Amino acid sequence: MAAIRFSNVGKRYEGGFDALTGVDFTLESGEMAFLTGHSGAGKSTLLKLIMLMERASRGQVQVGDQDLNSLSRRNIPQHRRRIGVVFQNHHLLFDRTVFDNVALPLQIAGYDPSDAARRVRAALDKVGLLMREKQNPIALSSGEQQRVGIARAIVNKPAVLLADEPTGNLDPELSEGVMRLFEQFNRIGTTVLIASHDISLIERMRRRTLVLRGGRLVADGY
Amino acid sequence: MAAIRFSNVGKRYEGGFDALTGVDFTLESGEMAFLTGHSGAGKSTLLKLIMLMERASRGQVQVGDQDLNSLSRRNIPQHRRRIGVVFQNHHLLFDRTVFDNVALPLQIAGYDPSDAARRVRAALDKVGLLMREKQNPIALSSGEQQRVGIARAIVNKPAVLLADEPTGNLDPELSEGVMRLFEQFNRIGTTVLIASHDISLIERMRRRTLVLRGGRLVADGY
Amino acid sequence: MAIKPQEKVAPRGAQKHRVGHLDRSRGWFRHHIEVALQALVRLTVTPVATLMTLAVLAIALALPGFLFTVVNNIQQFSIGWDTNPRIMLYLNTEVEDARAEQLSLELMLHGGLSGVELIDRDQGLREFSSYSEFAGMLSLLDSNPLPAVILVLPADHQAAALQQLQAELQSIPEVSEAVLDLEWIQRLNAYLLMAERFSWVLSGLLALAVLLVVGNTIRMTLESRRDEILVAKLVGATDAWVRRPFLYSGFWYGLIGSLFAFVLVQVSLYLITGPANQLAQLYSSNFVLQGLDLTSGLILIATGTGLGVLGGFLSTGRHLRAIEPS
Amino acid sequence: MAIKPQEKVAPRGAQKHRVGHLDRSRGWFRHHIEVALQALVRLTVTPVATLMTLAVLAIALALPGFLFTVVNNIQQFSIGWDTNPRIMLYLNTEVEDARAEQLSLELMLHGGLSGVELIDRDQGLREFSSYSEFAGMLSLLDSNPLPAVILVLPADHQAAALQQLQAELQSIPEVSEAVLDLEWIQRLNAYLLMAERFSWVLSGLLALAVLLVVGNTIRMTLESRRDEILVAKLVGATDAWVRRPFLYSGFWYGLIGSLFAFVLVQVSLYLITGPANQLAQLYSSNFVLQGLDLTSGLILIATGTGLGVLGGFLSTGRHLRAIEPS
Ligand SMILES: Nc1ncnc2c1ncn2[C@@H]1O[C@H](COP(=O)(O)OP(=O)(O)OP(=O)(O)O)[C@@H](O)[C@H]1O
Ligand SMILES: Nc1ncnc2c1ncn2[C@@H]1O[C@H](COP(=O)(O)OP(=O)(O)OP(=O)(O)O)[C@@H](O)[C@H]1O
Ligand SMILES: [Mg+2]
Ligand SMILES: [Mg+2]
């Protein structure tokens, strides 16, 4: 089954700028792929279309067996709960602890608190920040914040995991670790799509790589 | 003359965490150096001490001929106007255009509007974003936002230029370009200090490199 | 601080989280309690701003409460007065006290009258002295010049019926003149009309004010929690989920604000009790200024709380939809 | 989109920006105008929230304005009444009208009196009929039982002086009784005391309310512009620079709010003009309900604007310092 399918997708932003043009690809369920391209190529835009943060101007985006064009506003929350995202700017909340930041998706989904706590700790442990759980994310370095964002994305054990530049603020060693973490999730069935500039890292991973240039998919392979 | 001098500087955050311990170095006026180290090593903290966003817990930080310990709150603005900073998270304002974002330091310093406009356009041109001046930064990709941040840091032609991970969201080609831009500023006398993880880039630049590990300066050389 | 990718993870399918029905409703209830408490705690995080808002709310709620109490008191006062139309029967001066007494008893049997009171000549003199500004004057007269008066209260208050009754009573031989006291009614009506119009103007303004203050405050809170809303929506929060804390904020603002308002009304009333009672004494009225009673207090608090929730509701609706991640 | 590092840049030293003195003060002025206009434009960016705040402000400012006008009107009303203490000299019934006339002329020369009015026996009868509730009664009497009355206004209003004057007048042979009309004063004083206390309570509350609303609103705006403040401070903004737009916001809120309040007062007064004049007519007073005059209007607007700026000042001080980049 296809986890993510783009069929001739175009995205034109208000103001007439075409961020994506005729993008066509299919990511099978359980696949792991990289998305790369120059700054402004449209990587973030592509991920936003999957998250329904933007809607495609043309073509069809499909996630699982759901055509996103026909998904009503009311059903967006359910859709998003199936997807974990790591954002380029971490999108953490500085009015609560690291623990509460990671617990947010579980709270929203209505998990039992003790169950949620267990999952949050497991996720924080995976990114090596369990001992920082009581701190405010503002007291963390950028790399640490990025890892909190990763923990929040995986805490829900989502079917699809998206990451936008997840290693932009990490040193090479940590970057490697984060990638291994994503691979591990991929091994247990999660579909993973990672946007990144880190070409040397991508090459080392030897995974399928989608290359965008000026909004067009110019390469798709290993 | 020393542009930046750290004498046995320590920084302990509330909560008792020592982010910096016994840091000692001198950056001569007109020098250009890199600051590197693992995530959480204290790079951002060191730059914050120079900006007086945090105050040192021990030791002495000197910028130009000014001892920062003895600088009163009232004089902080004047101090900051002499320093240009590129932040790790871009710190752009989404309620105004790219142009107005870059113009902010000039407005604050009370520049004449037409003079300011000329300088802003020159800075935007340098980072390749002149044609985006009327847009809202929210409509820019992360890499483009980062370059707006760089334009804002240099628009003032500051005596000292600090950059925290300025290429974290840039593709290799753009990263190279930004570094060349910093070098160019350095050539006309600006003291430049850049915190970065991008080891391959740093190596290629062949500049003095300060390495932090767990808050201690463990290497200083070329 | 190393990443631990090696840890064993059970297959996802088996672990998938399923929430049962009982669990859901319990969870729902617990969630509401939690959100309500969090909203309350959040108010205490910015104590100055919160107190400022509560003070404004209390004042805006206290003013209608105050108005309400004043109207109450005027009503009480007007019960002390005689608000019914009345007819004064001035008897001929030569009518004896005994005959006047008998006549008043006869009138009590008249179906059209709901009350009859005889003011005999001595009593009339006493009353007259106490009311009139020409008090000193009568003591100068040698004999009592006043006639006996019978004061009757018509059962039917309609103007036509009153005039007919007046004519009927005028025709009684002992009655020198039957005066229908209509000016009194007219005056009172003017008073009441004015009070009513004023009440409408003020109540309208203040009801609006409460809604506006709560709405405005919550709208601003919402603005300052924009990031939180964005992130919550991104990780799958529904509109209702995002809205809930703001409704509870409105609830708390309304509740606490109206409690403050209640206290404010009581204190304000206490402050004016002195002069008001002094004034009442001059009119030898048995009027006593009363505070908000329990029912009115509860109405005030219920109204305040309701307005708070409504304000939260109105201010979040359209605006929350507009905050969308992009 | 390529970076252009090759471009030639002149040496920094020569280009260094220097701002002359004249330039500085012109720049300073221009900056203020700009900030003021920006603050005004910013209000229109969120029209609903701004209108809500302005409505609250207008209401809070209108109420004291309203109170102010009402007090004004009461003063006007009480001028129509006679607020001075007075002494009524009831003459002996046997005193002729001519002698009464002469006596009143003599009293006019008395140094302690500021006014003398003779109410002769016929006039007294007429007045009595129009005032008293026992109106019908006197027409039943065969002859006029009333004595002539001379009403004198003492120049010195102190209680001791009044009593002494009363004793002196009492000793005039033609005078049967000299009644010092103190109850009148007492009653008026009670009225005034009550009105005063009430005014204090209400004015205090409302002045507070205005400050709180402006302060609160600006504080919230400040919260929602947190990022901007942080960035500005990071690139070298002084506290005064950061504070300025908020002071101007306070200014505009105060100014526009009080303009709205002015309109509100006039409209409210217009609404109650009908009943109030009707009421006044019943008392056959020549009272006419008046709106806010120009001076009062200006005072209202100046006060509102001042409170707005003060609110901005108070709410930014400590809080702005607390927003520090970290
Ligand atoms: N809301 C928007 N309105 C208009 N244009 C936009 C908007 N968002 C993005 N763009 C434009 O679309 C293009 C693609 O943006 P996108 O963020 O997808 O790039 P990207 O590949 O993620 O780049 P980066 O690596 O720098 O993050 C950019 O040129 C950007 O300016
Ligand atoms: N405000 C704070 N309160 C407490 N601890 C803090 C605070 N800010 C930073 N720290 C801690 O100090 C250490 C150094 O942080 P810093 O941001 O300087 O790291 P960094 O070298 O910039 O890392 P990165 O590359 O991830 O940005 C981190 O472990 C961080 O958790
Ligand atoms: Mg991007
Ligand atoms: Mg850092």
Coordinates of N, CA and C and ligand atoms in Angstrom, one line a residue, chain A residues 132 135 138-144 169, chain B residues 13-14 17 19 38-45 88 197, ligand 2:
Chain A
R132 N 16.5 15.7 31.5 CA 16.2 17.2 31.4 C 14.7 17.3 31.4
Q135 N 13.0 20.4 33.0 CA 13.5 21.7 32.6 C 12.6 22.4 31.6
I138 N 13.6 26.4 27.1 CA 14.4 27.6 26.9 C 15.8 27.4 27.5
A139 N 15.9 26.5 28.5 CA 17.2 26.3 29.1 C 18.0 25.3 28.4
L140 N 17.6 24.9 27.2 CA 18.3 23.9 26.5 C 19.1 24.5 25.3
S141 N 20.1 23.9 24.9 CA 20.8 24.4 23.7 C 20.0 24.0 22.5
S142 N 20.3 24.6 21.3 CA 19.5 24.4 20.1 C 19.4 22.9 19.8
G143 N 20.6 22.3 19.9 CA 20.6 20.9 19.5 C 19.7 20.1 20.5
E144 N 19.7 20.4 21.7 CA 18.8 19.7 22.7 C 17.4 20.0 22.4
N169 N 20.9 21.6 13.5 CA 21.6 22.2 14.6 C 22.4 21.2 15.4
Chain B
Y13 N 24.3 28.6 35.1 CA 22.9 29.0 34.9 C 22.2 28.7 36.2
E14 N 21.1 29.4 36.4 CA 20.2 29.1 37.5 C 19.9 27.6 37.5
F17 N 23.7 24.6 36.7 CA 24.4 24.0 35.6 C 25.6 24.9 35.1
A19 N 27.6 26.1 32.3 CA 27.6 26.0 30.8 C 29.0 26.3 30.3
H38 N 30.4 20.1 20.5 CA 29.2 19.3 20.5 C 28.0 20.1 20.9
S39 N 26.8 19.5 20.6 CA 25.6 20.2 21.0 C 25.5 20.3 22.6
G40 N 25.3 21.6 23.0 CA 25.3 21.8 24.5 C 26.7 22.1 25.0
A41 N 27.6 22.3 24.2 CA 29.0 22.5 24.7 C 29.2 23.9 25.3
G42 N 28.3 24.9 24.9 CA 28.3 26.2 25.4 C 28.6 27.3 24.4
K43 N 28.5 27.0 23.1 CA 28.8 27.9 22.1 C 27.9 29.1 22.1
S44 N 26.6 28.8 22.2 CA 25.6 29.9 22.2 C 25.8 30.7 23.5
T45 N 26.1 30.1 24.6 CA 26.3 30.8 25.8 C 27.4 31.8 25.7
Q88 N 20.7 31.7 15.9 CA 20.5 30.4 15.5 C 19.1 30.2 15.1
H197 N 28.6 23.9 13.6 CA 28.9 22.5 13.7 C 29.5 21.9 12.4
Ligands
LIG2 N1 18.9 29.5 30.4 C1 19.5 28.4 30.7 N2 19.3 27.8 31.9 C2 19.9 26.7 32.2 N3 20.7 26.0 31.4 C3 20.9 26.5 30.2 C4 20.3 27.7 29.8 N4 20.8 28.0 28.5 C5 21.6 27.0 28.2 N5 21.7 26.1 29.2 C6 22.5 24.8 29.2 O1 23.8 25.2 28.9 C7 24.4 24.3 28.1 C8 25.1 25.0 26.9 O2 24.1 25.6 26.1 P1 24.4 26.3 24.7 O3 23.1 26.8 24.2 O4 25.5 27.3 25.0 O5 24.9 25.1 23.9 P2 25.5 25.2 22.4 O6 26.9 24.8 22.4 O7 25.0 26.4 21.7 O8 24.6 23.9 21.8 P3 23.9 23.8 20.3 O9 25.0 23.5 19.4 O10 23.0 22.6 20.5 O11 23.2 25.1 20.1 C9 23.3 23.3 27.6 O12 23.5 22.1 28.2 C10 22.0 24.0 28.0 O13 21.1 23.0 28.4

